[in-house]
Amino acid sequence: MQIRFLKYIFRLLANFFSSILIKFTIPRKQLGTREAAWRSGSVLGP
């Protein structure tokens, strides 16, 4: 019961942060490649 609740909270937080990231990264095109690399999970690029 509690694990399901925690998964629900985590999903809400993930959606919230992703929407914030999208709002911040759309106006700034120069950071697009770095944000895309971070979002895909590769931390190799500078």
C-alpha angles and dihedrals in degrees: 000000000000094000090056090051092050091050089052092050091047091051091051091050092047092052091046094051094043091052090050091049091050091050091050098042100046095068092045107063095170090067093047098100094048093047092047091051091049092047092051089053101247111130093179100099123082 
